[in-house]
Amino acid sequence: MTGAASVGACLDAARAALPRLEAELLAARALDVTASALYAFPERPASAARSACLRALVTRRRRGEPVAYILGQWEFWSLPIKVDARALIPRPETEGLVAAALERTGPAPRVLDLGTGCGAIALAIAAERPAAAVLGVDNDPACLALARENAQRLGSTAAFQHSHWYAGIASEFDVIVSNPPYVAAGDPHLTRGDLRFEPKSALVGGADGLAALRSVVGGAAPHLASDGWLIVEHGCDQGGHTRRLFSDAGFAKVTTLQDAAGLPRVTLGRRS
Ligand code: GLN
């Protein structure tokens, strides 16, 4: 009989197979301890069942499955967001879009999040602006179910509704935000890394990656208050194209913001 493994030995085995952060996240989950306890109490025993669970999670990750999907939860804007293969995994770049929206709103804005997916953007804005009226829409009922589940778990005031872009939207908003699918259909990144596991409908924006951005930007004005803002995320090589879409749609103060890596990532404009 092999003695019970220790937390430290399990962590070491995971770290030999995966990057450190990934190993820590999976070990903390499988061994049911906090990330700091992994290092503070390495001598604690880990049951055979827990160490086998960790090996299974490491194997899934080694086969490519995103850590966020393995954990079933991912942090966005310091909120624990439930995630699974129904929706895109919220990314740190998108926190820049949230920050840009918050900088341009008063205490009680009416906010529309188009293509909300797991609801991350809408939930983050609602968390920061308790008096806001935040509506997230998605064309995919599976995403709406996930977003509503997240709202319930977080006790959020954000509401979610079915709509293909603006098709089901009658009201007016102070801010419209969107992280639409913006990867070009033939982009080789779709066959690599986490993107292989995420829904294509959340990633692919037509042949040139701009199809959804055209719908979001082109249809915004009738749904925006007269000084309202449209704020969208896009690919790092789509800043010029996106600014052009904004200008063609009559937006003023059109600006592109960079992400933490210094890449053009978010474009915004004011309805004039
Ligand atoms: N930022 C994602 C990626 O390229 C794409 C997200 C999207 O299409 N909205 O990894």
PDB file of C-alpha atoms and ligand atoms in Angstrom:
ATOM      1  CA  MET A   1       0.000   0.000   0.000  1.00  0.00           C
ATOM      2  CA  THR A   2       1.284   3.424  -0.822  1.00  0.00           C
ATOM      3  CA  GLY A   3       0.882   5.940   2.005  1.00  0.00           C
ATOM      4  CA  ALA A   4      -1.412   8.909   1.478  1.00  0.00           C
ATOM      5  CA  ALA A   5       0.208  11.471  -0.808  1.00  0.00           C
ATOM      6  CA  SER A   6       0.896  14.932   0.588  1.00  0.00           C
ATOM      7  CA  VAL A   7      -0.522  18.163  -0.747  1.00  0.00           C
ATOM      8  CA  GLY A   8       3.026  19.251  -1.601  1.00  0.00           C
ATOM      9  CA  ALA A   9       3.809  16.087  -3.546  1.00  0.00           C
ATOM     10  CA  CYS A  10       0.554  16.398  -5.521  1.00  0.00           C
ATOM     11  CA  LEU A  11       1.319  20.028  -6.318  1.00  0.00           C
ATOM     12  CA  ASP A  12       4.866  19.141  -7.401  1.00  0.00           C
ATOM     13  CA  ALA A  13       3.511  16.484  -9.767  1.00  0.00           C
ATOM     14  CA  ALA A  14       1.045  18.959 -11.272  1.00  0.00           C
ATOM     15  CA  ARG A  15       3.743  21.626 -11.595  1.00  0.00           C
ATOM     16  CA  ALA A  16       5.991  19.180 -13.445  1.00  0.00           C
ATOM     17  CA  ALA A  17       3.247  18.823 -16.071  1.00  0.00           C
ATOM     18  CA  LEU A  18       1.782  22.327 -16.355  1.00  0.00           C
ATOM     19  CA  PRO A  19       2.655  26.030 -16.018  1.00  0.00           C
ATOM     20  CA  ARG A  20       2.722  27.063 -12.379  1.00  0.00           C
ATOM     21  CA  LEU A  21      -0.507  29.067 -12.219  1.00  0.00           C
ATOM     22  CA  GLU A  22      -2.492  26.367 -13.996  1.00  0.00           C
ATOM     23  CA  ALA A  23      -1.064  23.679 -11.698  1.00  0.00           C
ATOM     24  CA  GLU A  24      -1.964  25.743  -8.642  1.00  0.00           C
ATOM     25  CA  LEU A  25      -5.534  26.386  -9.778  1.00  0.00           C
ATOM     26  CA  LEU A  26      -6.175  22.732 -10.578  1.00  0.00           C
ATOM     27  CA  ALA A  27      -4.450  21.471  -7.409  1.00  0.00           C
ATOM     28  CA  ALA A  28      -6.407  23.845  -5.185  1.00  0.00           C
ATOM     29  CA  ARG A  29      -9.635  22.636  -6.786  1.00  0.00           C
ATOM     30  CA  ALA A  30      -8.850  18.895  -6.716  1.00  0.00           C
ATOM     31  CA  LEU A  31      -7.369  18.897  -3.202  1.00  0.00           C
ATOM     32  CA  ASP A  32     -10.044  21.279  -1.900  1.00  0.00           C
ATOM     33  CA  VAL A  33      -7.618  23.759  -0.341  1.00  0.00           C
ATOM     34  CA  THR A  34      -6.884  27.422  -0.961  1.00  0.00           C
ATOM     35  CA  ALA A  35      -4.019  28.344  -3.285  1.00  0.00           C
ATOM     36  CA  SER A  36      -2.014  29.675  -0.341  1.00  0.00           C
ATOM     37  CA  ALA A  37      -2.570  26.462   1.671  1.00  0.00           C
ATOM     38  CA  LEU A  38      -0.866  24.545  -1.139  1.00  0.00           C
ATOM     39  CA  TYR A  39       2.367  26.219  -0.063  1.00  0.00           C
ATOM     40  CA  ALA A  40       1.627  26.892   3.620  1.00  0.00           C
ATOM     41  CA  PHE A  41       0.734  23.286   4.507  1.00  0.00           C
ATOM     42  CA  PRO A  42       2.483  21.028   1.959  1.00  0.00           C
ATOM     43  CA  GLU A  43       2.769  18.189   4.474  1.00  0.00           C
ATOM     44  CA  ARG A  44      -0.996  17.795   4.819  1.00  0.00           C
ATOM     45  CA  PRO A  45      -2.235  14.462   3.509  1.00  0.00           C
ATOM     46  CA  ALA A  46      -4.138  14.268   0.233  1.00  0.00           C
ATOM     47  CA  SER A  47      -6.478  11.295  -0.107  1.00  0.00           C
ATOM     48  CA  ALA A  48      -6.025   8.842  -2.945  1.00  0.00           C
ATOM     49  CA  ALA A  49      -9.324  10.049  -4.406  1.00  0.00           C
ATOM     50  CA  ARG A  50      -8.207  13.690  -4.384  1.00  0.00           C
ATOM     51  CA  SER A  51      -4.797  12.986  -5.871  1.00  0.00           C
ATOM     52  CA  ALA A  52      -6.449  10.860  -8.584  1.00  0.00           C
ATOM     53  CA  CYS A  53      -8.863  13.729  -9.239  1.00  0.00           C
ATOM     54  CA  LEU A  54      -5.913  16.092  -9.674  1.00  0.00           C
ATOM     55  CA  ARG A  55      -4.238  13.708 -12.114  1.00  0.00           C
ATOM     56  CA  ALA A  56      -7.458  13.606 -14.131  1.00  0.00           C
ATOM     57  CA  LEU A  57      -7.704  17.404 -14.242  1.00  0.00           C
ATOM     58  CA  VAL A  58      -4.045  17.689 -15.280  1.00  0.00           C
ATOM     59  CA  THR A  59      -4.673  15.185 -18.090  1.00  0.00           C
ATOM     60  CA  ARG A  60      -7.655  17.225 -19.332  1.00  0.00           C
ATOM     61  CA  ARG A  61      -5.538  20.368 -19.377  1.00  0.00           C
ATOM     62  CA  ARG A  62      -2.683  18.549 -21.150  1.00  0.00           C
ATOM     63  CA  ARG A  63      -5.216  17.614 -23.844  1.00  0.00           C
ATOM     64  CA  GLY A  64      -5.936  21.300 -24.346  1.00  0.00           C
ATOM     65  CA  GLU A  65      -9.164  21.961 -22.464  1.00  0.00           C
ATOM     66  CA  PRO A  66      -9.123  25.535 -21.096  1.00  0.00           C
ATOM     67  CA  VAL A  67      -8.477  25.815 -17.350  1.00  0.00           C
ATOM     68  CA  ALA A  68     -11.583  27.998 -17.041  1.00  0.00           C
ATOM     69  CA  TYR A  69     -13.806  25.241 -18.453  1.00  0.00           C
ATOM     70  CA  ILE A  70     -12.161  22.595 -16.264  1.00  0.00           C
ATOM     71  CA  LEU A  71     -12.772  24.716 -13.172  1.00  0.00           C
ATOM     72  CA  GLY A  72     -16.233  25.770 -14.394  1.00  0.00           C
ATOM     73  CA  GLN A  73     -15.578  29.242 -13.060  1.00  0.00           C
ATOM     74  CA  TRP A  74     -13.354  32.151 -14.022  1.00  0.00           C
ATOM     75  CA  GLU A  75     -12.690  35.511 -12.461  1.00  0.00           C
ATOM     76  CA  PHE A  76     -13.696  38.651 -14.333  1.00  0.00           C
ATOM     77  CA  TRP A  77     -13.638  42.094 -12.758  1.00  0.00           C
ATOM     78  CA  SER A  78     -13.067  40.278  -9.428  1.00  0.00           C
ATOM     79  CA  LEU A  79     -16.381  38.455  -9.869  1.00  0.00           C
ATOM     80  CA  PRO A  80     -16.532  34.643  -9.912  1.00  0.00           C
ATOM     81  CA  ILE A  81     -18.246  33.930 -13.227  1.00  0.00           C
ATOM     82  CA  LYS A  82     -19.566  30.476 -14.068  1.00  0.00           C
ATOM     83  CA  VAL A  83     -18.233  29.443 -17.467  1.00  0.00           C
ATOM     84  CA  ASP A  84     -18.586  26.419 -19.692  1.00  0.00           C
ATOM     85  CA  ALA A  85     -18.528  25.516 -23.359  1.00  0.00           C
ATOM     86  CA  ARG A  86     -21.768  27.434 -23.949  1.00  0.00           C
ATOM     87  CA  ALA A  87     -19.948  30.777 -23.943  1.00  0.00           C
ATOM     88  CA  LEU A  88     -16.628  32.507 -24.505  1.00  0.00           C
ATOM     89  CA  ILE A  89     -14.288  32.633 -21.500  1.00  0.00           C
ATOM     90  CA  PRO A  90     -14.117  36.233 -20.238  1.00  0.00           C
ATOM     91  CA  ARG A  91     -10.675  37.696 -20.887  1.00  0.00           C
ATOM     92  CA  PRO A  92      -8.680  40.394 -19.114  1.00  0.00           C
ATOM     93  CA  GLU A  93      -8.760  42.612 -22.243  1.00  0.00           C
ATOM     94  CA  THR A  94     -12.509  42.875 -21.856  1.00  0.00           C
ATOM     95  CA  GLU A  95     -12.062  44.466 -18.424  1.00  0.00           C
ATOM     96  CA  GLY A  96     -10.766  47.477 -20.384  1.00  0.00           C
ATOM     97  CA  LEU A  97     -14.139  47.720 -22.096  1.00  0.00           C
ATOM     98  CA  VAL A  98     -15.894  47.656 -18.708  1.00  0.00           C
ATOM     99  CA  ALA A  99     -13.582  50.378 -17.376  1.00  0.00           C
ATOM    100  CA  ALA A 100     -14.224  52.535 -20.463  1.00  0.00           C
ATOM    101  CA  ALA A 101     -17.981  52.171 -19.977  1.00  0.00           C
ATOM    102  CA  LEU A 102     -17.832  53.033 -16.264  1.00  0.00           C
ATOM    103  CA  GLU A 103     -15.757  56.142 -16.989  1.00  0.00           C
ATOM    104  CA  ARG A 104     -18.499  57.416 -19.260  1.00  0.00           C
ATOM    105  CA  THR A 105     -21.563  56.813 -17.134  1.00  0.00           C
ATOM    106  CA  GLY A 106     -23.313  58.509 -14.264  1.00  0.00           C
ATOM    107  CA  PRO A 107     -24.654  56.643 -11.243  1.00  0.00           C
ATOM    108  CA  ALA A 108     -27.759  55.219 -12.935  1.00  0.00           C
ATOM    109  CA  PRO A 109     -27.049  54.583 -16.618  1.00  0.00           C
ATOM    110  CA  ARG A 110     -29.178  52.499 -18.947  1.00  0.00           C
ATOM    111  CA  VAL A 111     -26.718  49.981 -20.385  1.00  0.00           C
ATOM    112  CA  LEU A 112     -27.105  47.425 -23.173  1.00  0.00           C
ATOM    113  CA  ASP A 113     -24.577  44.570 -23.568  1.00  0.00           C
ATOM    114  CA  LEU A 114     -24.903  42.971 -26.998  1.00  0.00           C
ATOM    115  CA  GLY A 115     -23.844  39.325 -27.319  1.00  0.00           C
ATOM    116  CA  THR A 116     -23.488  39.001 -23.570  1.00  0.00           C
ATOM    117  CA  GLY A 117     -22.422  35.330 -23.533  1.00  0.00           C
ATOM    118  CA  CYS A 118     -21.875  34.313 -19.906  1.00  0.00           C
ATOM    119  CA  GLY A 119     -22.971  37.830 -18.923  1.00  0.00           C
ATOM    120  CA  ALA A 120     -19.574  38.976 -17.653  1.00  0.00           C
ATOM    121  CA  ILE A 121     -19.649  42.557 -18.995  1.00  0.00           C
ATOM    122  CA  ALA A 122     -23.235  43.225 -17.919  1.00  0.00           C
ATOM    123  CA  LEU A 123     -22.611  41.698 -14.482  1.00  0.00           C
ATOM    124  CA  ALA A 124     -19.434  43.726 -13.937  1.00  0.00           C
ATOM    125  CA  ILE A 125     -21.151  47.011 -14.826  1.00  0.00           C
ATOM    126  CA  ALA A 126     -24.174  46.153 -12.665  1.00  0.00           C
ATOM    127  CA  ALA A 127     -21.835  45.323  -9.764  1.00  0.00           C
ATOM    128  CA  GLU A 128     -20.210  48.764 -10.008  1.00  0.00           C
ATOM    129  CA  ARG A 129     -23.430  50.715 -10.608  1.00  0.00           C
ATOM    130  CA  PRO A 130     -26.150  49.291  -8.365  1.00  0.00           C
ATOM    131  CA  ALA A 131     -28.640  51.899  -9.606  1.00  0.00           C
ATOM    132  CA  ALA A 132     -27.967  51.146 -13.284  1.00  0.00           C
ATOM    133  CA  ALA A 133     -30.457  49.376 -15.535  1.00  0.00           C
ATOM    134  CA  VAL A 134     -28.264  46.819 -17.290  1.00  0.00           C
ATOM    135  CA  LEU A 135     -29.662  44.587 -20.022  1.00  0.00           C
ATOM    136  CA  GLY A 136     -27.619  41.800 -21.595  1.00  0.00           C
ATOM    137  CA  VAL A 137     -28.859  40.205 -24.807  1.00  0.00           C
ATOM    138  CA  ASP A 138     -27.729  37.194 -26.775  1.00  0.00           C
ATOM    139  CA  ASN A 139     -29.017  35.302 -29.781  1.00  0.00           C
ATOM    140  CA  ASP A 140     -28.154  31.970 -28.159  1.00  0.00           C
ATOM    141  CA  PRO A 141     -30.643  30.686 -25.541  1.00  0.00           C
ATOM    142  CA  ALA A 142     -27.897  28.542 -23.988  1.00  0.00           C
ATOM    143  CA  CYS A 143     -25.839  31.688 -23.288  1.00  0.00           C
ATOM    144  CA  LEU A 144     -28.868  33.420 -21.788  1.00  0.00           C
ATOM    145  CA  ALA A 145     -29.413  30.499 -19.401  1.00  0.00           C
ATOM    146  CA  LEU A 146     -25.775  30.733 -18.313  1.00  0.00           C
ATOM    147  CA  ALA A 147     -25.909  34.526 -17.934  1.00  0.00           C
ATOM    148  CA  ARG A 148     -29.092  34.299 -15.847  1.00  0.00           C
ATOM    149  CA  GLU A 149     -27.483  31.635 -13.679  1.00  0.00           C
ATOM    150  CA  ASN A 150     -24.542  33.970 -13.108  1.00  0.00           C
ATOM    151  CA  ALA A 151     -26.831  36.873 -12.260  1.00  0.00           C
ATOM    152  CA  GLN A 152     -28.623  34.727  -9.713  1.00  0.00           C
ATOM    153  CA  ARG A 153     -25.380  33.439  -8.154  1.00  0.00           C
ATOM    154  CA  LEU A 154     -24.074  36.990  -7.824  1.00  0.00           C
ATOM    155  CA  GLY A 155     -27.359  38.532  -6.736  1.00  0.00           C
ATOM    156  CA  SER A 156     -27.047  40.904  -9.690  1.00  0.00           C
ATOM    157  CA  THR A 157     -29.677  43.349 -10.842  1.00  0.00           C
ATOM    158  CA  ALA A 158     -28.666  42.824 -14.493  1.00  0.00           C
ATOM    159  CA  ALA A 159     -31.430  41.453 -16.711  1.00  0.00           C
ATOM    160  CA  PHE A 160     -31.032  39.187 -19.717  1.00  0.00           C
ATOM    161  CA  GLN A 161     -33.186  38.872 -22.802  1.00  0.00           C
ATOM    162  CA  HIS A 162     -33.119  37.106 -26.127  1.00  0.00           C
ATOM    163  CA  SER A 163     -32.229  39.267 -29.100  1.00  0.00           C
ATOM    164  CA  HIS A 164     -30.233  38.939 -32.301  1.00  0.00           C
ATOM    165  CA  TRP A 165     -28.218  42.142 -31.933  1.00  0.00           C
ATOM    166  CA  TYR A 166     -30.853  44.944 -31.888  1.00  0.00           C
ATOM    167  CA  ALA A 167     -33.733  42.911 -33.362  1.00  0.00           C
ATOM    168  CA  GLY A 168     -35.652  42.548 -30.073  1.00  0.00           C
ATOM    169  CA  ILE A 169     -34.654  45.889 -28.540  1.00  0.00           C
ATOM    170  CA  ALA A 170     -37.178  48.689 -28.304  1.00  0.00           C
ATOM    171  CA  SER A 171     -35.736  50.965 -25.620  1.00  0.00           C
ATOM    172  CA  GLU A 172     -33.025  53.605 -25.537  1.00  0.00           C
ATOM    173  CA  PHE A 173     -29.681  53.362 -23.717  1.00  0.00           C
ATOM    174  CA  ASP A 174     -27.000  55.695 -22.410  1.00  0.00           C
ATOM    175  CA  VAL A 175     -24.254  53.181 -23.186  1.00  0.00           C
ATOM    176  CA  ILE A 176     -24.131  50.227 -25.540  1.00  0.00           C
ATOM    177  CA  VAL A 177     -21.233  47.817 -25.029  1.00  0.00           C
ATOM    178  CA  SER A 178     -20.271  44.713 -26.948  1.00  0.00           C
ATOM    179  CA  ASN A 179     -17.521  42.153 -27.250  1.00  0.00           C
ATOM    180  CA  PRO A 180     -18.820  40.606 -30.468  1.00  0.00           C
ATOM    181  CA  PRO A 181     -17.250  37.723 -32.364  1.00  0.00           C
ATOM    182  CA  TYR A 182     -14.406  39.338 -34.311  1.00  0.00           C
ATOM    183  CA  VAL A 183     -12.043  36.593 -35.445  1.00  0.00           C
ATOM    184  CA  ALA A 184     -11.874  36.038 -39.222  1.00  0.00           C
ATOM    185  CA  ALA A 185     -13.249  32.646 -40.288  1.00  0.00           C
ATOM    186  CA  GLY A 186      -9.940  31.442 -41.678  1.00  0.00           C
ATOM    187  CA  ASP A 187      -7.764  32.692 -38.810  1.00  0.00           C
ATOM    188  CA  PRO A 188      -5.326  29.925 -37.803  1.00  0.00           C
ATOM    189  CA  HIS A 189      -5.689  30.935 -34.130  1.00  0.00           C
ATOM    190  CA  LEU A 190      -9.078  29.188 -34.180  1.00  0.00           C
ATOM    191  CA  THR A 191      -7.257  25.863 -34.448  1.00  0.00           C
ATOM    192  CA  ARG A 192      -4.927  26.575 -31.511  1.00  0.00           C
ATOM    193  CA  GLY A 193      -5.088  26.787 -27.734  1.00  0.00           C
ATOM    194  CA  ASP A 194      -8.254  27.599 -25.815  1.00  0.00           C
ATOM    195  CA  LEU A 195     -10.060  28.902 -28.912  1.00  0.00           C
ATOM    196  CA  ARG A 196     -10.504  25.303 -30.174  1.00  0.00           C
ATOM    197  CA  PHE A 197     -12.847  24.633 -27.248  1.00  0.00           C
ATOM    198  CA  GLU A 198     -14.873  27.850 -27.317  1.00  0.00           C
ATOM    199  CA  PRO A 199     -18.074  28.291 -29.339  1.00  0.00           C
ATOM    200  CA  LYS A 200     -17.332  29.418 -32.876  1.00  0.00           C
ATOM    201  CA  SER A 201     -20.451  31.574 -32.771  1.00  0.00           C
ATOM    202  CA  ALA A 202     -18.770  33.663 -30.054  1.00  0.00           C
ATOM    203  CA  LEU A 203     -15.489  33.960 -31.929  1.00  0.00           C
ATOM    204  CA  VAL A 204     -16.027  34.111 -35.692  1.00  0.00           C
ATOM    205  CA  GLY A 205     -17.209  37.364 -37.199  1.00  0.00           C
ATOM    206  CA  GLY A 206     -17.590  36.265 -40.816  1.00  0.00           C
ATOM    207  CA  ALA A 207     -14.909  36.001 -43.481  1.00  0.00           C
ATOM    208  CA  ASP A 208     -13.129  39.222 -42.464  1.00  0.00           C
ATOM    209  CA  GLY A 209     -13.988  39.153 -38.740  1.00  0.00           C
ATOM    210  CA  LEU A 210     -15.920  42.427 -39.049  1.00  0.00           C
ATOM    211  CA  ALA A 211     -19.438  41.157 -39.803  1.00  0.00           C
ATOM    212  CA  ALA A 212     -20.712  41.369 -36.223  1.00  0.00           C
ATOM    213  CA  LEU A 213     -18.948  44.705 -35.636  1.00  0.00           C
ATOM    214  CA  ARG A 214     -20.767  46.082 -38.708  1.00  0.00           C
ATOM    215  CA  SER A 215     -24.125  45.022 -37.227  1.00  0.00           C
ATOM    216  CA  VAL A 216     -23.314  46.345 -33.755  1.00  0.00           C
ATOM    217  CA  VAL A 217     -21.956  49.711 -34.926  1.00  0.00           C
ATOM    218  CA  GLY A 218     -24.341  50.187 -37.861  1.00  0.00           C
ATOM    219  CA  GLY A 219     -27.468  49.535 -35.788  1.00  0.00           C
ATOM    220  CA  ALA A 220     -26.549  51.434 -32.616  1.00  0.00           C
ATOM    221  CA  ALA A 221     -27.643  55.032 -33.222  1.00  0.00           C
ATOM    222  CA  PRO A 222     -31.453  54.529 -32.994  1.00  0.00           C
ATOM    223  CA  HIS A 223     -30.980  52.816 -29.606  1.00  0.00           C
ATOM    224  CA  LEU A 224     -28.655  55.415 -28.080  1.00  0.00           C
ATOM    225  CA  ALA A 225     -29.564  58.536 -26.154  1.00  0.00           C
ATOM    226  CA  SER A 226     -28.370  61.637 -27.991  1.00  0.00           C
ATOM    227  CA  ASP A 227     -25.115  61.890 -26.018  1.00  0.00           C
ATOM    228  CA  GLY A 228     -24.807  58.131 -25.492  1.00  0.00           C
ATOM    229  CA  TRP A 229     -21.671  56.069 -26.017  1.00  0.00           C
ATOM    230  CA  LEU A 230     -21.050  52.966 -28.075  1.00  0.00           C
ATOM    231  CA  ILE A 231     -18.050  50.944 -26.863  1.00  0.00           C
ATOM    232  CA  VAL A 232     -16.860  47.778 -28.613  1.00  0.00           C
ATOM    233  CA  GLU A 233     -14.001  45.339 -28.317  1.00  0.00           C
ATOM    234  CA  HIS A 234     -12.229  44.215 -31.492  1.00  0.00           C
ATOM    235  CA  GLY A 235      -9.142  42.458 -32.785  1.00  0.00           C
ATOM    236  CA  CYS A 236      -5.783  44.186 -32.394  1.00  0.00           C
ATOM    237  CA  ASP A 237      -5.591  44.674 -36.182  1.00  0.00           C
ATOM    238  CA  GLN A 238      -9.160  46.015 -36.515  1.00  0.00           C
ATOM    239  CA  GLY A 239      -8.770  49.451 -34.901  1.00  0.00           C
ATOM    240  CA  GLY A 240      -8.710  51.369 -38.193  1.00  0.00           C
ATOM    241  CA  HIS A 241     -11.609  49.415 -39.682  1.00  0.00           C
ATOM    242  CA  THR A 242     -13.666  49.836 -36.527  1.00  0.00           C
ATOM    243  CA  ARG A 243     -13.042  53.598 -36.316  1.00  0.00           C
ATOM    244  CA  ARG A 244     -14.155  53.835 -39.940  1.00  0.00           C
ATOM    245  CA  LEU A 245     -17.393  51.972 -39.098  1.00  0.00           C
ATOM    246  CA  PHE A 246     -18.006  54.442 -36.242  1.00  0.00           C
ATOM    247  CA  SER A 247     -17.339  57.482 -38.436  1.00  0.00           C
ATOM    248  CA  ASP A 248     -19.519  56.118 -41.252  1.00  0.00           C
ATOM    249  CA  ALA A 249     -22.326  55.654 -38.699  1.00  0.00           C
ATOM    250  CA  GLY A 250     -22.009  59.314 -37.664  1.00  0.00           C
ATOM    251  CA  PHE A 251     -20.305  58.904 -34.282  1.00  0.00           C
ATOM    252  CA  ALA A 252     -18.216  61.709 -32.775  1.00  0.00           C
ATOM    253  CA  LYS A 253     -15.165  61.555 -30.497  1.00  0.00           C
ATOM    254  CA  VAL A 254     -14.164  58.223 -32.026  1.00  0.00           C
ATOM    255  CA  THR A 255     -11.178  56.818 -30.141  1.00  0.00           C
ATOM    256  CA  THR A 256      -9.386  53.505 -29.835  1.00  0.00           C
ATOM    257  CA  LEU A 257      -8.026  52.401 -26.450  1.00  0.00           C
ATOM    258  CA  GLN A 258      -5.168  49.950 -25.945  1.00  0.00           C
ATOM    259  CA  ASP A 259      -5.200  46.814 -23.829  1.00  0.00           C
ATOM    260  CA  ALA A 260      -2.600  45.956 -21.178  1.00  0.00           C
ATOM    261  CA  ALA A 261      -0.322  44.592 -23.903  1.00  0.00           C
ATOM    262  CA  GLY A 262      -0.418  47.984 -25.667  1.00  0.00           C
ATOM    263  CA  LEU A 263      -2.571  46.682 -28.525  1.00  0.00           C
ATOM    264  CA  PRO A 264      -5.590  48.527 -29.994  1.00  0.00           C
ATOM    265  CA  ARG A 265      -8.530  46.674 -28.432  1.00  0.00           C
ATOM    266  CA  VAL A 266     -11.534  48.887 -27.647  1.00  0.00           C
ATOM    267  CA  THR A 267     -13.088  51.587 -29.844  1.00  0.00           C
ATOM    268  CA  LEU A 268     -15.707  54.027 -28.668  1.00  0.00           C
ATOM    269  CA  GLY A 269     -17.681  56.946 -29.967  1.00  0.00           C
ATOM    270  CA  ARG A 270     -20.418  59.307 -28.894  1.00  0.00           C
ATOM    271  CA  ARG A 271     -23.715  59.662 -30.656  1.00  0.00           C
ATOM    272  CA  SER A 272     -23.711  63.191 -32.020  1.00  0.00           C
TER     273      SER A 272
HETATM  274  N1  GLN B   1     -10.215  37.955 -27.782  1.00  0.00           N
HETATM  275  C1  GLN B   1     -10.598  36.690 -28.344  1.00  0.00           C
HETATM  276  C2  GLN B   1      -9.385  36.027 -28.933  1.00  0.00           C
HETATM  277  O1  GLN B   1      -8.980  36.304 -30.032  1.00  0.00           O
HETATM  278  C3  GLN B   1     -11.701  36.826 -29.350  1.00  0.00           C
HETATM  279  C4  GLN B   1     -12.927  37.265 -28.680  1.00  0.00           C
HETATM  280  C5  GLN B   1     -13.985  37.663 -29.642  1.00  0.00           C
HETATM  281  O2  GLN B   1     -14.045  37.273 -30.789  1.00  0.00           O
HETATM  282  N2  GLN B   1     -14.817  38.485 -29.146  1.00  0.00           N
HETATM  283  O3  GLN B   1      -8.793  35.228 -28.263  1.00  0.00           O
END
